XYZ file of C-alpha atoms in Angstrom:
405
model
C 18.244 17.166 -1.666
C 14.877 15.528 -1.888
C 15.006 11.803 -2.746
C 13.520 12.305 -6.233
C 14.999 15.719 -6.927
C 15.899 16.213 -10.613
C 13.428 13.513 -11.674
C 11.017 15.017 -14.198
C 7.589 13.454 -14.663
C 5.028 14.168 -17.376
C 1.643 13.377 -15.869
C -1.084 12.605 -18.406
C -3.320 10.995 -15.779
C -6.552 12.186 -14.265
C -9.114 11.381 -11.578
C -7.457 9.356 -8.742
C -5.025 6.472 -9.337
C -2.582 8.387 -11.545
C -2.809 11.706 -9.690
C -2.252 9.924 -6.352
C 0.850 8.277 -7.833
C 2.281 11.524 -9.192
C 1.435 13.505 -6.046
C 3.395 10.949 -4.010
C 6.363 11.311 -6.363
C 6.065 15.104 -6.225
C 5.991 15.035 -2.416
C 9.313 13.167 -2.608
C 10.876 15.861 -4.763
C 10.059 14.990 -8.382
C 9.069 17.770 -10.760
C 5.583 16.846 -11.982
C 4.067 18.562 -15.014
C 0.356 17.772 -15.113
C -0.808 17.807 -18.740
C -4.534 18.480 -18.927
C -7.018 18.638 -21.768
C -8.710 22.012 -22.300
C -11.637 20.715 -20.233
C -9.280 19.899 -17.361
C -9.036 16.878 -15.092
C -12.571 15.489 -14.643
C -12.341 15.866 -10.876
C -12.040 19.664 -11.114
C -15.829 19.550 -11.513
C -16.587 16.762 -9.003
C -18.562 18.038 -6.050
C -19.870 19.466 -3.876
C -18.055 20.215 -1.718
C -16.152 23.031 -3.414
C -13.812 25.490 -1.708
C -14.304 28.877 -3.363
C -15.018 27.085 -6.627
C -12.222 24.519 -6.332
C -13.201 20.851 -6.021
C -12.207 19.344 -2.677
C -11.661 16.035 -4.514
C -9.191 17.577 -6.992
C -7.370 19.467 -4.251
C -6.790 16.256 -2.294
C -4.468 14.594 -4.857
C -2.825 17.308 -6.965
C -0.492 19.346 -4.771
C 3.159 20.017 -5.704
C 2.384 19.923 -9.456
C 2.471 22.325 -12.371
C -0.456 22.427 -14.801
C -0.178 22.837 -18.554
C -3.133 22.603 -20.942
C -2.398 20.778 -24.200
C -4.851 19.568 -26.814
C -3.289 16.201 -27.659
C -5.750 15.685 -30.485
C -3.846 18.282 -32.504
C -0.517 17.749 -34.245
C 0.949 20.804 -32.527
C -0.141 19.524 -29.120
C 1.516 16.157 -29.671
C 4.659 17.864 -30.949
C 4.868 19.946 -27.776
C 4.332 16.868 -25.620
C 7.195 15.046 -27.339
C 9.423 18.060 -26.709
C 8.620 17.773 -23.021
C 9.202 14.007 -23.057
C 12.640 14.462 -24.598
C 13.941 15.854 -21.313
C 11.715 13.829 -18.986
C 12.335 10.688 -16.950
C 8.823 9.309 -16.575
C 5.422 9.550 -18.248
C 2.366 8.475 -16.225
C -1.009 7.791 -17.864
C -4.275 6.050 -17.011
C -6.167 6.051 -20.298
C -7.814 2.905 -21.600
C -5.130 0.603 -23.120
C -4.341 1.559 -26.705
C -5.327 5.222 -26.357
C -1.757 6.543 -26.458
C -1.034 4.534 -29.607
C -4.172 5.889 -31.258
C -3.028 9.398 -30.386
C 0.392 8.676 -31.896
C 2.255 8.981 -28.604
C 2.551 5.333 -27.516
C 5.559 3.791 -25.815
C 7.517 3.139 -29.018
C 7.060 6.769 -30.090
C 8.074 8.052 -26.665
C 11.109 5.754 -26.677
C 12.170 6.988 -30.118
C 12.301 10.505 -28.694
C 13.878 9.487 -25.382
C 15.387 5.963 -25.144
C 15.558 6.205 -21.355
C 11.906 7.135 -20.867
C 9.842 5.179 -18.355
C 6.135 4.909 -19.157
C 3.827 3.943 -16.290
C 0.388 2.848 -17.505
C -2.448 2.409 -15.032
C -5.626 0.682 -16.197
C -8.586 -1.310 -14.962
C -7.581 -4.773 -16.184
C -4.033 -4.310 -17.555
C -2.489 -3.777 -20.971
C -2.898 -7.439 -21.973
C -5.512 -10.153 -21.596
C -9.049 -10.616 -22.929
C -10.508 -7.876 -20.692
C -7.885 -5.219 -21.366
C -10.316 -2.993 -23.252
C -12.936 -2.933 -20.512
C -13.193 0.405 -18.697
C -11.679 0.399 -15.243
C -13.310 2.022 -12.248
C -12.569 1.463 -8.576
C -15.946 0.027 -7.604
C -15.862 -2.405 -10.545
C -12.350 -3.556 -9.677
C -13.302 -4.082 -6.028
C -16.125 -6.353 -7.175
C -14.285 -8.225 -9.934
C -11.134 -8.536 -7.828
C -12.976 -10.137 -4.917
C -12.749 -7.438 -2.249
C -16.487 -6.756 -2.258
C -17.299 -10.446 -1.720
C -15.372 -10.520 1.562
C -16.427 -7.092 2.861
C -19.523 -6.588 5.006
C -21.485 -8.811 7.350
C -22.104 -12.529 6.879
C -25.519 -13.137 5.310
C -25.897 -9.536 4.156
C -25.268 -7.972 0.710
C -21.637 -7.381 -0.337
C -20.158 -3.987 0.525
C -17.403 -1.996 -1.176
C -14.587 -0.545 0.922
C -15.227 2.898 2.378
C -12.710 4.611 0.104
C -11.192 3.907 -3.299
C -8.660 1.261 -2.302
C -8.279 -0.158 -5.835
C -7.444 3.255 -7.289
C -5.144 4.345 -4.482
C -3.459 0.951 -4.151
C -2.730 0.828 -7.871
C -1.297 4.325 -7.690
C 1.035 3.049 -4.970
C 2.082 0.058 -7.117
C 2.839 2.546 -9.896
C 5.071 4.522 -7.506
C 6.936 1.335 -6.585
C 7.271 0.354 -10.248
C 8.571 3.793 -11.211
C 11.174 3.792 -8.457
C 12.289 0.283 -9.428
C 12.493 1.298 -13.095
C 14.532 4.394 -12.225
C 16.952 2.220 -10.259
C 17.183 -0.272 -13.132
C 17.810 2.562 -15.603
C 20.647 3.878 -13.464
C 22.333 0.504 -14.055
C 21.385 -0.187 -17.668
C 20.549 3.188 -19.185
C 17.325 1.706 -20.541
C 13.788 2.840 -19.874
C 10.811 0.481 -19.775
C 7.026 0.222 -19.747
C 5.280 -0.352 -16.417
C 1.861 -2.034 -16.523
C -0.262 -1.946 -13.338
C -3.995 -2.514 -13.019
C -6.765 -2.071 -10.479
C -7.821 -5.721 -10.713
C -4.256 -7.014 -10.243
C -3.980 -4.795 -7.166
C -7.105 -6.260 -5.619
C -5.991 -9.823 -6.321
C -2.440 -9.282 -5.028
C -3.767 -7.870 -1.756
C -5.802 -10.962 -0.878
C -2.636 -12.607 0.536
C -3.852 -14.864 3.372
C -7.426 -14.940 2.036
C -6.097 -16.333 -1.241
C -3.816 -18.664 0.707
C -6.791 -19.906 2.730
C -8.735 -20.545 -0.477
C -5.848 -22.364 -2.165
C -5.421 -24.537 0.936
C -9.086 -25.320 1.565
C -10.917 -24.810 -1.730
C -13.542 -22.812 0.184
C -14.598 -19.321 -0.806
C -13.846 -16.866 2.015
C -16.906 -15.168 3.459
C -17.321 -11.654 4.827
C -16.423 -11.442 8.502
C -17.725 -7.980 9.311
C -15.193 -6.552 11.722
C -13.573 -9.929 12.388
C -10.588 -11.910 11.062
C -10.899 -15.368 9.466
C -7.781 -16.787 11.144
C -7.571 -15.069 14.554
C -10.091 -14.779 17.422
C -10.716 -12.358 19.046
C -9.391 -9.948 16.442
C -12.263 -7.686 15.549
C -14.669 -4.855 16.179
C -16.803 -4.810 19.317
C -19.551 -2.496 20.491
C -19.089 -0.735 23.825
C -21.643 1.123 25.923
C -21.208 4.237 23.803
C -19.443 3.309 20.544
C -17.060 0.831 18.963
C -13.464 -0.309 19.345
C -11.129 -2.960 17.930
C -9.017 -5.528 19.723
C -6.281 -7.797 18.342
C -5.498 -10.823 20.519
C -2.878 -12.393 18.300
C -1.232 -14.965 20.594
C -1.792 -16.989 23.755
C 0.119 -14.611 26.041
C -2.205 -11.829 24.968
C -5.189 -14.135 25.455
C -4.201 -14.860 29.055
C -3.867 -11.154 29.899
C -7.027 -10.361 27.989
C -9.085 -12.820 30.046
C -7.791 -11.199 33.255
C -8.638 -7.652 32.091
C -12.227 -8.550 31.190
C -12.578 -10.475 34.473
C -13.254 -13.809 32.782
C -10.211 -15.815 33.859
C -12.191 -19.026 33.435
C -11.950 -18.639 29.663
C -8.150 -18.754 29.643
C -7.793 -22.556 29.853
C -11.286 -23.500 28.778
C -11.005 -26.396 26.284
C -13.098 -24.489 23.734
C -10.965 -21.338 23.892
C -7.462 -22.201 25.196
C -5.733 -21.885 21.810
C -6.345 -19.656 18.829
C -7.393 -22.699 16.769
C -9.967 -23.525 19.438
C -11.244 -19.965 19.414
C -11.517 -19.858 15.612
C -13.515 -23.100 15.617
C -15.762 -21.867 18.426
C -15.997 -18.176 17.513
C -19.802 -18.326 17.316
C -19.945 -19.165 21.036
C -17.081 -16.953 22.209
C -17.824 -13.676 20.447
C -21.327 -13.220 21.954
C -19.865 -13.833 25.429
C -17.284 -11.133 24.874
C -19.792 -8.747 23.354
C -21.987 -8.943 26.453
C -18.985 -7.979 28.574
C -17.983 -5.068 26.369
C -21.465 -3.537 26.586
C -20.797 -2.796 30.255
C -18.266 0.026 29.765
C -17.511 2.866 27.383
C -14.987 2.699 24.565
C -12.668 5.048 26.445
C -12.787 2.856 29.554
C -12.136 -0.396 27.697
C -9.298 1.057 25.624
C -7.633 2.431 28.757
C -7.854 -0.908 30.603
C -6.699 -2.987 27.631
C -3.826 -0.654 26.810
C -2.687 -0.757 30.442
C -2.260 -4.527 29.989
C -0.446 -4.007 26.645
C -3.252 -5.608 24.664
C -3.514 -4.132 21.134
C -6.738 -2.150 20.825
C -8.060 1.136 19.573
C -11.223 3.188 19.172
C -13.152 3.585 15.933
C -12.805 7.295 15.215
C -14.817 9.654 13.071
C -12.941 12.084 10.819
C -13.728 14.930 13.213
C -11.826 12.975 15.866
C -8.995 11.709 13.637
C -7.951 15.136 12.410
C -7.914 16.637 15.911
C -6.014 13.754 17.500
C -2.686 14.836 19.058
C -0.787 11.866 17.611
C -2.083 12.524 14.091
C -1.125 16.186 14.426
C 2.304 15.318 15.838
C 2.905 13.081 12.809
C 2.084 16.063 10.549
C -0.742 14.171 8.898
C -2.810 17.352 8.665
C -1.184 20.137 6.653
C -2.365 23.478 5.343
C -1.449 25.125 2.047
C -2.340 28.460 0.501
C -4.265 28.089 -2.768
C -4.580 31.053 -5.187
C -8.392 30.920 -5.279
C -9.499 28.526 -2.518
C -7.415 30.233 0.167
C -6.086 28.118 3.036
C -6.775 24.458 2.322
C -6.228 21.548 4.699
C -5.105 18.174 3.361
C -3.496 14.980 4.564
C 0.276 14.933 5.024
C 3.139 12.863 3.621
C 3.017 9.294 5.000
C 6.633 8.357 4.173
C 9.067 9.801 6.720
C 12.711 9.867 5.538
C 15.333 10.927 8.067
C 17.918 12.273 5.630
C 15.917 13.413 2.595
C 12.363 14.078 3.754
C 9.585 14.944 1.359
C 8.026 18.389 1.255
C 4.736 20.024 0.373
C 5.840 23.073 -1.578
C 2.786 24.194 -3.510
C -0.987 23.931 -3.612
C -2.773 22.098 -6.429
C -2.593 24.272 -9.562
C -5.469 25.991 -11.282
C -6.104 24.760 -14.830
C -3.257 25.764 -17.129
C -1.557 27.774 -14.394
C 1.958 26.973 -15.647
C 1.337 26.580 -19.383
C 3.204 29.698 -20.428
C 6.179 29.070 -18.139
C 6.565 25.447 -19.272
C 6.234 26.222 -22.962
C 8.803 28.971 -22.639
C 11.375 27.292 -20.379
C 11.046 23.638 -21.400
C 9.719 23.721 -24.967
C 11.654 26.831 -25.999
C 8.661 28.714 -27.405
C 8.383 32.490 -27.602
C 5.461 34.522 -26.297
C 4.360 35.119 -29.873
C 4.344 31.387 -30.614
C 2.460 30.642 -27.390
C -0.152 33.304 -28.203
C -0.669 31.756 -31.645
C -1.059 28.262 -30.151
C -3.574 29.567 -27.646
C -5.625 31.249 -30.374
C -5.585 27.953 -32.279
C -6.924 25.973 -29.309
C -3.724 23.929 -28.950
C -2.833 25.258 -25.491
C -4.502 27.264 -22.775
C -2.666 29.523 -20.362
C -4.666 29.873 -17.176
C -4.524 32.657 -14.658
C -6.183 33.197 -11.316
C -8.245 36.024 -12.753
C -9.768 33.737 -15.366
C -11.098 31.140 -12.928
C -14.869 31.151 -12.457
C -15.993 30.792 -8.853
C -18.967 28.401 -8.672
C-alpha cells in the first residue's frame, strides 16, 4: 500500500501552492480529483514554454491527478461537488478567504454533508486578521514577510528568491496540516479546518534571523551568499565559477586553513574563533576571496572535500539534471502525456522504505476524467451527464478536443 492510499482529496486549488500540496499527497498515494472551472487552471495558459500546447508550468505540479470540470457558480455544479465531498476525506482550496462561503460551499456546509471532512485553506494572509481580504501572491508575501529584505547584496536593492518559496512552502505546510488532521481524525472521528498562509510561512521560516532580531533589536541585513552567524559560510568566486563552503566549527576551520595554505590564520587573534571571524568578516572574506581566485571550482571542491570540509559547486540546471547523484536519487522522471508526449519532471523528494510514493500518471488534460467521476462517484448516467454538459455545468474533455497552440 501507498502511505495515503484510500485517502480521497477534492482539489479546488489552482496555480501553485494548492496544486503543489495536492501533487505531493497524490505522489504518496492519495486519490486527487482536481476540480477546475470551465476555463481551467490559470496555469494551463501560462507560457511559453509549452510542450505540444501544454504549459510546462502546469505540467510541473499536476501529475497523479484526475481532472473534472464543474461550474461552481451553478446550483447543479455545487450539488455535484457536495456529492463528491460526501465520500471524500479532504478538500483543498486557495481562493481568497470568504469565497467558498459566498459560493455556498464553505466549511460549515461541507461539514453538514460530511462531518469528518478536512478543509485545507491556503491564502495570502490567512483566514483571520485585518489583512485577510488582501490578495495573496508569492512575490508580495516574500516582501511583506521579510524574505526580500534579507535577500541580495548589502547596499543593493532587495531581491526576491529565485523561485516561489512562499507558494511552495505554504503548500508543504498544508501537506503537514492535512496529515496531522487525518491522524487526529483517526482518534476523534472529527474533521477540522486548516488555515495556512503565505505570509505566515515566510515569518515562520525566519528562525535564527528572527531570533537575532529579538535578541539584538537590529534589523537583519542581506548577506549575499553569506551567513549572519557563521564565517566563512558562503559563496566564493573561483577562477572559472562559484562554489559554497560551510566552515561551521573550529575543527573545520583548522583543516580549512591548511587546505588553502594559510595556516597562519588558524590561531590569529582576529580569526581563531567563529565569533572573532563574524566580527572581522570584512577583513577575512577578501583575504579568502583572493586565494579562491587562484584555482577552478572543480579544483577547490576536490581539495576541500578531500579534507572533509563541507563545500559544493553552484550548478546550472543543465548540470543539475545530468548529475549522477541527482539521477541516482530519481529526481528526474519521465511520464507519457496524452498530448505533450514524453515529459520530464522532478521526482518525489520523500523516500519511504516500506510504502514509497509513486508517479502513476501524467498531469490531466482539462476535464479528462469528468465523465468517469460523474458516473462512478456521483452516480450520474450518460444521459444526465450529456444534459449537464449542454447546460454548461460540466465539461468532459478528450484528447481530440485539445487545441495545440
